[in-house]
Amino acid sequence: MTATVTVGEFSRLTHLSVKTLHHYHEIGLLAPVAIDASSGYRRYGTDQVETALLIRRLRELRMPLPDVRAVVEATDGLTREETLRAHLERMEQELAHTRDVVASLRELLTPGQPVVDVEYRFMPPFRAYGVRDWVEREAIGPWCEYAFAKLDGVSGGIRSTTGATYSDEFFTEDAGQVVAFLPVAPDQAPADGVELVDLPGGYFAIAVHAGPMTDFDRSYGALGSHVAEHCEVASGPIRELYVVGPGDVPDPTGYRTEICWPIRQIPALKG
């Protein structure tokens, strides 16, 4: 037998605050079974308790409200299971990222500066397929997935190392121009969805970052410090070359990224 209870009593039954229940009503996620026309008081049915507890569990897992709605309103088990699976995969990725950050933090707190091997190299100018955009730093991961997927779609069997250039504003203002590129032949024909870009040649100080991007900033810091101490910085964006990336190996520990810092010339070696 189903009974109706006040919003306060329903709050006690479900451990959802009255404020939260009001919000869920406003967004159409969990509506009361009755609303008093004169007072506006809400009443809920005891048969809604299980749904309310399901919503509470999903929110404890930090599932976004649109996905919670998809689970609650699913008319078939397959849709519900798929939504849950996708969210749990995201949580596992977040957990792996958290573990990487903790490991990086422990290394950062270990006395001593990271050792970085620096190579000096002249890169001749070259032509490339490019995807250019103004990108916020927080959105760089999804944007790179989008940009390199576009480049992969027009590669047509081209075998060359992909990369990207990052403007100064990307670092100083947390948003700036980023150009993802795939080097091509000088006479390469245009392709839909990408542009042909000509990247200038120049001298670079280069360090290899090994592994995932969690402590990428440490490699930047070590290389940038070396450049400041031993080189004359040149104008132009920093380049990254993705020698071994997600499309090459499944394990992020196998990633190899060359960070290329523009310099005016190769410094004289001190004997």
PDB file of N, CA, C and O in Angstrom, residues 194-268:
ATOM      1  N   VAL A 194      40.799  20.931 -43.000  1.00  0.00           N
ATOM      2  CA  VAL A 194      42.076  21.357 -42.439  1.00  0.00           C
ATOM      3  C   VAL A 194      42.658  22.421 -43.352  1.00  0.00           C
ATOM      4  O   VAL A 194      42.203  22.606 -44.478  1.00  0.00           O
ATOM      5  N   GLU A 195      43.679  23.119 -42.879  1.00  0.00           N
ATOM      6  CA  GLU A 195      44.332  24.122 -43.706  1.00  0.00           C
ATOM      7  C   GLU A 195      45.783  23.730 -43.945  1.00  0.00           C
ATOM      8  O   GLU A 195      46.356  22.929 -43.196  1.00  0.00           O
ATOM      9  N   LEU A 196      46.356  24.255 -45.004  1.00  0.00           N
ATOM     10  CA  LEU A 196      47.780  24.088 -45.247  1.00  0.00           C
ATOM     11  C   LEU A 196      48.514  25.221 -44.540  1.00  0.00           C
ATOM     12  O   LEU A 196      48.214  26.398 -44.766  1.00  0.00           O
ATOM     13  N   VAL A 197      49.437  24.884 -43.664  1.00  0.00           N
ATOM     14  CA  VAL A 197      50.186  25.889 -42.919  1.00  0.00           C
ATOM     15  C   VAL A 197      51.671  25.706 -43.200  1.00  0.00           C
ATOM     16  O   VAL A 197      52.150  24.584 -43.396  1.00  0.00           O
ATOM     17  N   ASP A 198      52.394  26.813 -43.233  1.00  0.00           N
ATOM     18  CA  ASP A 198      53.840  26.785 -43.416  1.00  0.00           C
ATOM     19  C   ASP A 198      54.500  27.195 -42.109  1.00  0.00           C
ATOM     20  O   ASP A 198      54.356  28.334 -41.652  1.00  0.00           O
ATOM     21  N   LEU A 199      55.196  26.256 -41.496  1.00  0.00           N
ATOM     22  CA  LEU A 199      55.866  26.536 -40.226  1.00  0.00           C
ATOM     23  C   LEU A 199      57.301  26.952 -40.495  1.00  0.00           C
ATOM     24  O   LEU A 199      58.006  26.305 -41.282  1.00  0.00           O
ATOM     25  N   PRO A 200      57.744  28.039 -39.875  1.00  0.00           N
ATOM     26  CA  PRO A 200      59.096  28.548 -40.131  1.00  0.00           C
ATOM     27  C   PRO A 200      60.156  27.651 -39.512  1.00  0.00           C
ATOM     28  O   PRO A 200      59.912  26.925 -38.545  1.00  0.00           O
ATOM     29  N   GLY A 201      61.346  27.711 -40.092  1.00  0.00           N
ATOM     30  CA  GLY A 201      62.464  26.995 -39.518  1.00  0.00           C
ATOM     31  C   GLY A 201      63.084  27.779 -38.375  1.00  0.00           C
ATOM     32  O   GLY A 201      62.738  28.940 -38.132  1.00  0.00           O
ATOM     33  N   GLY A 202      63.998  27.159 -37.677  1.00  0.00           N
ATOM     34  CA  GLY A 202      64.679  27.842 -36.586  1.00  0.00           C
ATOM     35  C   GLY A 202      65.425  26.887 -35.696  1.00  0.00           C
ATOM     36  O   GLY A 202      65.369  25.657 -35.872  1.00  0.00           O
ATOM     37  N   TYR A 203      66.131  27.460 -34.729  1.00  0.00           N
ATOM     38  CA  TYR A 203      66.865  26.669 -33.748  1.00  0.00           C
ATOM     39  C   TYR A 203      65.974  26.423 -32.534  1.00  0.00           C
ATOM     40  O   TYR A 203      65.204  27.296 -32.117  1.00  0.00           O
ATOM     41  N   PHE A 204      66.135  25.243 -31.963  1.00  0.00           N
ATOM     42  CA  PHE A 204      65.332  24.877 -30.793  1.00  0.00           C
ATOM     43  C   PHE A 204      66.199  24.139 -29.781  1.00  0.00           C
ATOM     44  O   PHE A 204      67.100  23.371 -30.146  1.00  0.00           O
ATOM     45  N   ALA A 205      65.910  24.382 -28.510  1.00  0.00           N
ATOM     46  CA  ALA A 205      66.412  23.543 -27.431  1.00  0.00           C
ATOM     47  C   ALA A 205      65.311  22.537 -27.125  1.00  0.00           C
ATOM     48  O   ALA A 205      64.145  22.915 -26.928  1.00  0.00           O
ATOM     49  N   ILE A 206      65.674  21.263 -27.108  1.00  0.00           N
ATOM     50  CA  ILE A 206      64.663  20.209 -27.068  1.00  0.00           C
ATOM     51  C   ILE A 206      64.928  19.253 -25.913  1.00  0.00           C
ATOM     52  O   ILE A 206      66.061  18.816 -25.693  1.00  0.00           O
ATOM     53  N   ALA A 207      63.877  18.945 -25.181  1.00  0.00           N
ATOM     54  CA  ALA A 207      63.927  17.933 -24.125  1.00  0.00           C
ATOM     55  C   ALA A 207      62.785  16.958 -24.342  1.00  0.00           C
ATOM     56  O   ALA A 207      61.705  17.337 -24.825  1.00  0.00           O
ATOM     57  N   VAL A 208      63.004  15.714 -23.989  1.00  0.00           N
ATOM     58  CA  VAL A 208      61.986  14.674 -24.147  1.00  0.00           C
ATOM     59  C   VAL A 208      61.264  14.470 -22.826  1.00  0.00           C
ATOM     60  O   VAL A 208      61.898  14.221 -21.785  1.00  0.00           O
ATOM     61  N   HIS A 209      59.937  14.588 -22.876  1.00  0.00           N
ATOM     62  CA  HIS A 209      59.121  14.240 -21.710  1.00  0.00           C
ATOM     63  C   HIS A 209      58.644  12.807 -21.898  1.00  0.00           C
ATOM     64  O   HIS A 209      57.979  12.484 -22.887  1.00  0.00           O
ATOM     65  N   ALA A 210      58.987  11.945 -20.951  1.00  0.00           N
ATOM     66  CA  ALA A 210      58.602  10.538 -21.021  1.00  0.00           C
ATOM     67  C   ALA A 210      57.420  10.279 -20.109  1.00  0.00           C
ATOM     68  O   ALA A 210      57.414  10.694 -18.953  1.00  0.00           O
ATOM     69  N   GLY A 211      56.406   9.593 -20.644  1.00  0.00           N
ATOM     70  CA  GLY A 211      55.267   9.205 -19.832  1.00  0.00           C
ATOM     71  C   GLY A 211      54.063  10.102 -20.017  1.00  0.00           C
ATOM     72  O   GLY A 211      54.008  10.922 -20.942  1.00  0.00           O
ATOM     73  N   PRO A 212      53.054   9.966 -19.135  1.00  0.00           N
ATOM     74  CA  PRO A 212      51.815  10.740 -19.260  1.00  0.00           C
ATOM     75  C   PRO A 212      52.046  12.219 -19.001  1.00  0.00           C
ATOM     76  O   PRO A 212      53.125  12.636 -18.569  1.00  0.00           O
ATOM     77  N   MET A 213      51.007  13.008 -19.252  1.00  0.00           N
ATOM     78  CA  MET A 213      51.131  14.457 -19.162  1.00  0.00           C
ATOM     79  C   MET A 213      50.941  14.994 -17.744  1.00  0.00           C
ATOM     80  O   MET A 213      50.930  16.206 -17.549  1.00  0.00           O
ATOM     81  N   THR A 214      50.832  14.128 -16.757  1.00  0.00           N
ATOM     82  CA  THR A 214      50.534  14.577 -15.399  1.00  0.00           C
ATOM     83  C   THR A 214      51.575  15.559 -14.886  1.00  0.00           C
ATOM     84  O   THR A 214      51.248  16.603 -14.322  1.00  0.00           O
ATOM     85  N   ASP A 215      52.863  15.236 -15.074  1.00  0.00           N
ATOM     86  CA  ASP A 215      53.922  16.126 -14.602  1.00  0.00           C
ATOM     87  C   ASP A 215      54.629  16.809 -15.769  1.00  0.00           C
ATOM     88  O   ASP A 215      55.827  17.070 -15.720  1.00  0.00           O
ATOM     89  N   PHE A 216      53.867  17.099 -16.811  1.00  0.00           N
ATOM     90  CA  PHE A 216      54.406  17.774 -17.992  1.00  0.00           C
ATOM     91  C   PHE A 216      55.018  19.118 -17.616  1.00  0.00           C
ATOM     92  O   PHE A 216      56.018  19.553 -18.196  1.00  0.00           O
ATOM     93  N   ASP A 217      54.415  19.772 -16.619  1.00  0.00           N
ATOM     94  CA  ASP A 217      54.907  21.089 -16.216  1.00  0.00           C
ATOM     95  C   ASP A 217      56.328  21.026 -15.671  1.00  0.00           C
ATOM     96  O   ASP A 217      57.107  21.972 -15.807  1.00  0.00           O
ATOM     97  N   ARG A 218      56.718  19.898 -15.061  1.00  0.00           N
ATOM     98  CA  ARG A 218      58.079  19.771 -14.544  1.00  0.00           C
ATOM     99  C   ARG A 218      59.088  19.750 -15.687  1.00  0.00           C
ATOM    100  O   ARG A 218      60.171  20.339 -15.593  1.00  0.00           O
ATOM    101  N   SER A 219      58.740  19.068 -16.775  1.00  0.00           N
ATOM    102  CA  SER A 219      59.637  19.038 -17.930  1.00  0.00           C
ATOM    103  C   SER A 219      59.745  20.419 -18.549  1.00  0.00           C
ATOM    104  O   SER A 219      60.829  20.856 -18.950  1.00  0.00           O
ATOM    105  N   TYR A 220      58.612  21.122 -18.612  1.00  0.00           N
ATOM    106  CA  TYR A 220      58.630  22.504 -19.112  1.00  0.00           C
ATOM    107  C   TYR A 220      59.516  23.374 -18.226  1.00  0.00           C
ATOM    108  O   TYR A 220      60.332  24.175 -18.706  1.00  0.00           O
ATOM    109  N   GLY A 221      59.354  23.222 -16.916  1.00  0.00           N
ATOM    110  CA  GLY A 221      60.126  24.032 -15.998  1.00  0.00           C
ATOM    111  C   GLY A 221      61.614  23.774 -16.107  1.00  0.00           C
ATOM    112  O   GLY A 221      62.429  24.710 -16.078  1.00  0.00           O
ATOM    113  N   ALA A 222      61.989  22.495 -16.237  1.00  0.00           N
ATOM    114  CA  ALA A 222      63.405  22.147 -16.327  1.00  0.00           C
ATOM    115  C   ALA A 222      64.009  22.657 -17.631  1.00  0.00           C
ATOM    116  O   ALA A 222      65.099  23.235 -17.642  1.00  0.00           O
ATOM    117  N   LEU A 223      63.305  22.441 -18.754  1.00  0.00           N
ATOM    118  CA  LEU A 223      63.823  22.900 -20.043  1.00  0.00           C
ATOM    119  C   LEU A 223      63.854  24.419 -20.102  1.00  0.00           C
ATOM    120  O   LEU A 223      64.847  25.017 -20.545  1.00  0.00           O
ATOM    121  N   GLY A 224      62.790  25.076 -19.655  1.00  0.00           N
ATOM    122  CA  GLY A 224      62.754  26.534 -19.684  1.00  0.00           C
ATOM    123  C   GLY A 224      63.843  27.153 -18.833  1.00  0.00           C
ATOM    124  O   GLY A 224      64.438  28.171 -19.198  1.00  0.00           O
ATOM    125  N   SER A 225      64.131  26.527 -17.676  1.00  0.00           N
ATOM    126  CA  SER A 225      65.206  27.022 -16.822  1.00  0.00           C
ATOM    127  C   SER A 225      66.549  26.878 -17.524  1.00  0.00           C
ATOM    128  O   SER A 225      67.397  27.789 -17.474  1.00  0.00           O
ATOM    129  N   HIS A 226      66.750  25.750 -18.183  1.00  0.00           N
ATOM    130  CA  HIS A 226      68.004  25.539 -18.920  1.00  0.00           C
ATOM    131  C   HIS A 226      68.164  26.592 -20.009  1.00  0.00           C
ATOM    132  O   HIS A 226      69.256  27.165 -20.168  1.00  0.00           O
ATOM    133  N   VAL A 227      67.093  26.858 -20.739  1.00  0.00           N
ATOM    134  CA  VAL A 227      67.152  27.856 -21.810  1.00  0.00           C
ATOM    135  C   VAL A 227      67.477  29.228 -21.236  1.00  0.00           C
ATOM    136  O   VAL A 227      68.311  29.962 -21.766  1.00  0.00           O
ATOM    137  N   ALA A 228      66.825  29.593 -20.134  1.00  0.00           N
ATOM    138  CA  ALA A 228      67.068  30.903 -19.525  1.00  0.00           C
ATOM    139  C   ALA A 228      68.511  31.044 -19.051  1.00  0.00           C
ATOM    140  O   ALA A 228      69.090  32.137 -19.091  1.00  0.00           O
ATOM    141  N   GLU A 229      69.105  29.944 -18.613  1.00  0.00           N
ATOM    142  CA  GLU A 229      70.458  29.986 -18.059  1.00  0.00           C
ATOM    143  C   GLU A 229      71.548  29.886 -19.118  1.00  0.00           C
ATOM    144  O   GLU A 229      72.667  30.369 -18.910  1.00  0.00           O
ATOM    145  N   HIS A 230      71.245  29.252 -20.272  1.00  0.00           N
ATOM    146  CA  HIS A 230      72.302  28.958 -21.237  1.00  0.00           C
ATOM    147  C   HIS A 230      72.063  29.484 -22.648  1.00  0.00           C
ATOM    148  O   HIS A 230      72.992  29.437 -23.463  1.00  0.00           O
ATOM    149  N   CYS A 231      70.851  29.940 -22.947  1.00  0.00           N
ATOM    150  CA  CYS A 231      70.525  30.290 -24.326  1.00  0.00           C
ATOM    151  C   CYS A 231      69.914  31.683 -24.405  1.00  0.00           C
ATOM    152  O   CYS A 231      69.550  32.283 -23.384  1.00  0.00           O
ATOM    153  N   GLU A 232      69.786  32.156 -25.626  1.00  0.00           N
ATOM    154  CA  GLU A 232      69.065  33.388 -25.893  1.00  0.00           C
ATOM    155  C   GLU A 232      67.723  33.008 -26.516  1.00  0.00           C
ATOM    156  O   GLU A 232      67.679  32.411 -27.587  1.00  0.00           O
ATOM    157  N   VAL A 233      66.650  33.339 -25.842  1.00  0.00           N
ATOM    158  CA  VAL A 233      65.320  32.923 -26.288  1.00  0.00           C
ATOM    159  C   VAL A 233      64.940  33.661 -27.563  1.00  0.00           C
ATOM    160  O   VAL A 233      65.174  34.864 -27.699  1.00  0.00           O
ATOM    161  N   ALA A 234      64.344  32.938 -28.506  1.00  0.00           N
ATOM    162  CA  ALA A 234      63.849  33.534 -29.747  1.00  0.00           C
ATOM    163  C   ALA A 234      62.344  33.687 -29.660  1.00  0.00           C
ATOM    164  O   ALA A 234      61.669  33.007 -28.880  1.00  0.00           O
ATOM    165  N   SER A 235      61.812  34.596 -30.463  1.00  0.00           N
ATOM    166  CA  SER A 235      60.361  34.759 -30.511  1.00  0.00           C
ATOM    167  C   SER A 235      59.742  33.582 -31.250  1.00  0.00           C
ATOM    168  O   SER A 235      60.404  32.884 -32.022  1.00  0.00           O
ATOM    169  N   GLY A 236      58.474  33.384 -31.031  1.00  0.00           N
ATOM    170  CA  GLY A 236      57.765  32.290 -31.697  1.00  0.00           C
ATOM    171  C   GLY A 236      57.199  31.310 -30.688  1.00  0.00           C
ATOM    172  O   GLY A 236      57.664  31.239 -29.538  1.00  0.00           O
ATOM    173  N   PRO A 237      56.214  30.549 -31.111  1.00  0.00           N
ATOM    174  CA  PRO A 237      55.546  29.629 -30.181  1.00  0.00           C
ATOM    175  C   PRO A 237      56.390  28.406 -29.854  1.00  0.00           C
ATOM    176  O   PRO A 237      57.225  27.970 -30.649  1.00  0.00           O
ATOM    177  N   ILE A 238      56.166  27.880 -28.678  1.00  0.00           N
ATOM    178  CA  ILE A 238      56.759  26.592 -28.311  1.00  0.00           C
ATOM    179  C   ILE A 238      56.079  25.499 -29.124  1.00  0.00           C
ATOM    180  O   ILE A 238      54.879  25.540 -29.385  1.00  0.00           O
ATOM    181  N   ARG A 239      56.864  24.513 -29.522  1.00  0.00           N
ATOM    182  CA  ARG A 239      56.323  23.378 -30.253  1.00  0.00           C
ATOM    183  C   ARG A 239      56.403  22.117 -29.401  1.00  0.00           C
ATOM    184  O   ARG A 239      57.332  21.952 -28.602  1.00  0.00           O
ATOM    185  N   GLU A 240      55.453  21.256 -29.608  1.00  0.00           N
ATOM    186  CA  GLU A 240      55.504  19.914 -29.036  1.00  0.00           C
ATOM    187  C   GLU A 240      55.418  18.924 -30.185  1.00  0.00           C
ATOM    188  O   GLU A 240      54.568  19.057 -31.075  1.00  0.00           O
ATOM    189  N   LEU A 241      56.284  17.921 -30.184  1.00  0.00           N
ATOM    190  CA  LEU A 241      56.266  16.850 -31.180  1.00  0.00           C
ATOM    191  C   LEU A 241      55.905  15.557 -30.479  1.00  0.00           C
ATOM    192  O   LEU A 241      56.587  15.150 -29.519  1.00  0.00           O
ATOM    193  N   TYR A 242      54.854  14.912 -30.943  1.00  0.00           N
ATOM    194  CA  TYR A 242      54.335  13.719 -30.272  1.00  0.00           C
ATOM    195  C   TYR A 242      54.939  12.488 -30.935  1.00  0.00           C
ATOM    196  O   TYR A 242      54.326  11.839 -31.794  1.00  0.00           O
ATOM    197  N   VAL A 243      56.170  12.176 -30.511  1.00  0.00           N
ATOM    198  CA  VAL A 243      56.937  11.091 -31.119  1.00  0.00           C
ATOM    199  C   VAL A 243      56.249   9.753 -30.897  1.00  0.00           C
ATOM    200  O   VAL A 243      56.131   8.931 -31.803  1.00  0.00           O
ATOM    201  N   VAL A 244      55.800   9.524 -29.670  1.00  0.00           N
ATOM    202  CA  VAL A 244      55.006   8.328 -29.342  1.00  0.00           C
ATOM    203  C   VAL A 244      53.809   8.813 -28.544  1.00  0.00           C
ATOM    204  O   VAL A 244      53.977   9.392 -27.465  1.00  0.00           O
ATOM    205  N   GLY A 245      52.617   8.604 -29.078  1.00  0.00           N
ATOM    206  CA  GLY A 245      51.414   9.119 -28.441  1.00  0.00           C
ATOM    207  C   GLY A 245      50.347   8.073 -28.266  1.00  0.00           C
ATOM    208  O   GLY A 245      50.597   6.869 -28.450  1.00  0.00           O
ATOM    209  N   PRO A 246      49.123   8.506 -27.915  1.00  0.00           N
ATOM    210  CA  PRO A 246      48.029   7.564 -27.666  1.00  0.00           C
ATOM    211  C   PRO A 246      47.726   6.650 -28.847  1.00  0.00           C
ATOM    212  O   PRO A 246      47.279   5.516 -28.653  1.00  0.00           O
ATOM    213  N   GLY A 247      47.958   7.125 -30.066  1.00  0.00           N
ATOM    214  CA  GLY A 247      47.691   6.272 -31.227  1.00  0.00           C
ATOM    215  C   GLY A 247      48.763   5.238 -31.478  1.00  0.00           C
ATOM    216  O   GLY A 247      48.593   4.361 -32.340  1.00  0.00           O
ATOM    217  N   ASP A 248      49.867   5.320 -30.730  1.00  0.00           N
ATOM    218  CA  ASP A 248      50.987   4.403 -30.950  1.00  0.00           C
ATOM    219  C   ASP A 248      51.078   3.311 -29.901  1.00  0.00           C
ATOM    220  O   ASP A 248      51.412   2.162 -30.207  1.00  0.00           O
ATOM    221  N   VAL A 249      50.827   3.670 -28.642  1.00  0.00           N
ATOM    222  CA  VAL A 249      50.903   2.705 -27.543  1.00  0.00           C
ATOM    223  C   VAL A 249      49.703   2.896 -26.621  1.00  0.00           C
ATOM    224  O   VAL A 249      49.230   4.020 -26.438  1.00  0.00           O
ATOM    225  N   PRO A 250      49.183   1.819 -26.033  1.00  0.00           N
ATOM    226  CA  PRO A 250      48.014   1.957 -25.150  1.00  0.00           C
ATOM    227  C   PRO A 250      48.363   2.467 -23.759  1.00  0.00           C
ATOM    228  O   PRO A 250      47.521   3.047 -23.080  1.00  0.00           O
ATOM    229  N   ASP A 251      49.614   2.253 -23.323  1.00  0.00           N
ATOM    230  CA  ASP A 251      50.019   2.613 -21.964  1.00  0.00           C
ATOM    231  C   ASP A 251      50.662   3.996 -21.963  1.00  0.00           C
ATOM    232  O   ASP A 251      51.689   4.215 -22.626  1.00  0.00           O
ATOM    233  N   PRO A 252      50.084   4.952 -21.217  1.00  0.00           N
ATOM    234  CA  PRO A 252      50.653   6.310 -21.190  1.00  0.00           C
ATOM    235  C   PRO A 252      52.103   6.378 -20.741  1.00  0.00           C
ATOM    236  O   PRO A 252      52.796   7.342 -21.061  1.00  0.00           O
ATOM    237  N   THR A 253      52.579   5.382 -20.002  1.00  0.00           N
ATOM    238  CA  THR A 253      53.980   5.416 -19.582  1.00  0.00           C
ATOM    239  C   THR A 253      54.921   5.315 -20.779  1.00  0.00           C
ATOM    240  O   THR A 253      56.109   5.639 -20.664  1.00  0.00           O
ATOM    241  N   GLY A 254      54.400   4.878 -21.905  1.00  0.00           N
ATOM    242  CA  GLY A 254      55.222   4.763 -23.106  1.00  0.00           C
ATOM    243  C   GLY A 254      55.238   6.013 -23.968  1.00  0.00           C
ATOM    244  O   GLY A 254      55.935   6.058 -24.983  1.00  0.00           O
ATOM    245  N   TYR A 255      54.465   7.047 -23.598  1.00  0.00           N
ATOM    246  CA  TYR A 255      54.427   8.276 -24.397  1.00  0.00           C
ATOM    247  C   TYR A 255      55.802   8.962 -24.391  1.00  0.00           C
ATOM    248  O   TYR A 255      56.504   8.981 -23.388  1.00  0.00           O
ATOM    249  N   ARG A 256      56.145   9.554 -25.525  1.00  0.00           N
ATOM    250  CA  ARG A 256      57.362  10.350 -25.650  1.00  0.00           C
ATOM    251  C   ARG A 256      57.022  11.637 -26.408  1.00  0.00           C
ATOM    252  O   ARG A 256      56.583  11.590 -27.556  1.00  0.00           O
ATOM    253  N   THR A 257      57.216  12.759 -25.733  1.00  0.00           N
ATOM    254  CA  THR A 257      56.895  14.066 -26.306  1.00  0.00           C
ATOM    255  C   THR A 257      58.135  14.942 -26.296  1.00  0.00           C
ATOM    256  O   THR A 257      58.772  15.109 -25.246  1.00  0.00           O
ATOM    257  N   GLU A 258      58.497  15.489 -27.450  1.00  0.00           N
ATOM    258  CA  GLU A 258      59.602  16.428 -27.529  1.00  0.00           C
ATOM    259  C   GLU A 258      59.072  17.844 -27.331  1.00  0.00           C
ATOM    260  O   GLU A 258      58.198  18.290 -28.065  1.00  0.00           O
ATOM    261  N   ILE A 259      59.594  18.525 -26.320  1.00  0.00           N
ATOM    262  CA  ILE A 259      59.264  19.929 -26.084  1.00  0.00           C
ATOM    263  C   ILE A 259      60.344  20.761 -26.767  1.00  0.00           C
ATOM    264  O   ILE A 259      61.534  20.601 -26.479  1.00  0.00           O
ATOM    265  N   CYS A 260      59.935  21.634 -27.682  1.00  0.00           N
ATOM    266  CA  CYS A 260      60.878  22.380 -28.513  1.00  0.00           C
ATOM    267  C   CYS A 260      60.774  23.869 -28.190  1.00  0.00           C
ATOM    268  O   CYS A 260      59.759  24.511 -28.519  1.00  0.00           O
ATOM    269  N   TRP A 261      61.828  24.402 -27.564  1.00  0.00           N
ATOM    270  CA  TRP A 261      61.853  25.804 -27.108  1.00  0.00           C
ATOM    271  C   TRP A 261      62.652  26.627 -28.114  1.00  0.00           C
ATOM    272  O   TRP A 261      63.830  26.335 -28.350  1.00  0.00           O
ATOM    273  N   PRO A 262      62.052  27.659 -28.722  1.00  0.00           N
ATOM    274  CA  PRO A 262      62.783  28.424 -29.741  1.00  0.00           C
ATOM    275  C   PRO A 262      63.930  29.237 -29.142  1.00  0.00           C
ATOM    276  O   PRO A 262      63.757  29.919 -28.123  1.00  0.00           O
ATOM    277  N   ILE A 263      65.107  29.137 -29.768  1.00  0.00           N
ATOM    278  CA  ILE A 263      66.283  29.910 -29.344  1.00  0.00           C
ATOM    279  C   ILE A 263      66.885  30.580 -30.578  1.00  0.00           C
ATOM    280  O   ILE A 263      66.616  30.190 -31.718  1.00  0.00           O
ATOM    281  N   ARG A 264      67.712  31.605 -30.351  1.00  0.00           N
ATOM    282  CA  ARG A 264      68.276  32.362 -31.468  1.00  0.00           C
ATOM    283  C   ARG A 264      69.381  31.600 -32.187  1.00  0.00           C
ATOM    284  O   ARG A 264      69.509  31.668 -33.405  1.00  0.00           O
ATOM    285  N   GLN A 265      70.165  30.882 -31.433  1.00  0.00           N
ATOM    286  CA  GLN A 265      71.248  30.127 -32.032  1.00  0.00           C
ATOM    287  C   GLN A 265      71.680  29.064 -31.047  1.00  0.00           C
ATOM    288  O   GLN A 265      71.329  29.103 -29.861  1.00  0.00           O
ATOM    289  N   ILE A 266      72.457  28.101 -31.551  1.00  0.00           N
ATOM    290  CA  ILE A 266      72.979  27.073 -30.667  1.00  0.00           C
ATOM    291  C   ILE A 266      74.099  27.676 -29.827  1.00  0.00           C
ATOM    292  O   ILE A 266      75.039  28.264 -30.375  1.00  0.00           O
ATOM    293  N   PRO A 267      73.988  27.602 -28.510  1.00  0.00           N
ATOM    294  CA  PRO A 267      75.017  28.226 -27.676  1.00  0.00           C
ATOM    295  C   PRO A 267      76.361  27.547 -27.819  1.00  0.00           C
ATOM    296  O   PRO A 267      76.446  26.339 -28.084  1.00  0.00           O
ATOM    297  N   ALA A 268      77.420  28.313 -27.659  1.00  0.00           N
ATOM    298  CA  ALA A 268      78.762  27.762 -27.717  1.00  0.00           C
ATOM    299  C   ALA A 268      78.994  26.851 -26.523  1.00  0.00           C
ATOM    300  O   ALA A 268      78.640  27.196 -25.398  1.00  0.00           O
TER     301      ALA A 268
END
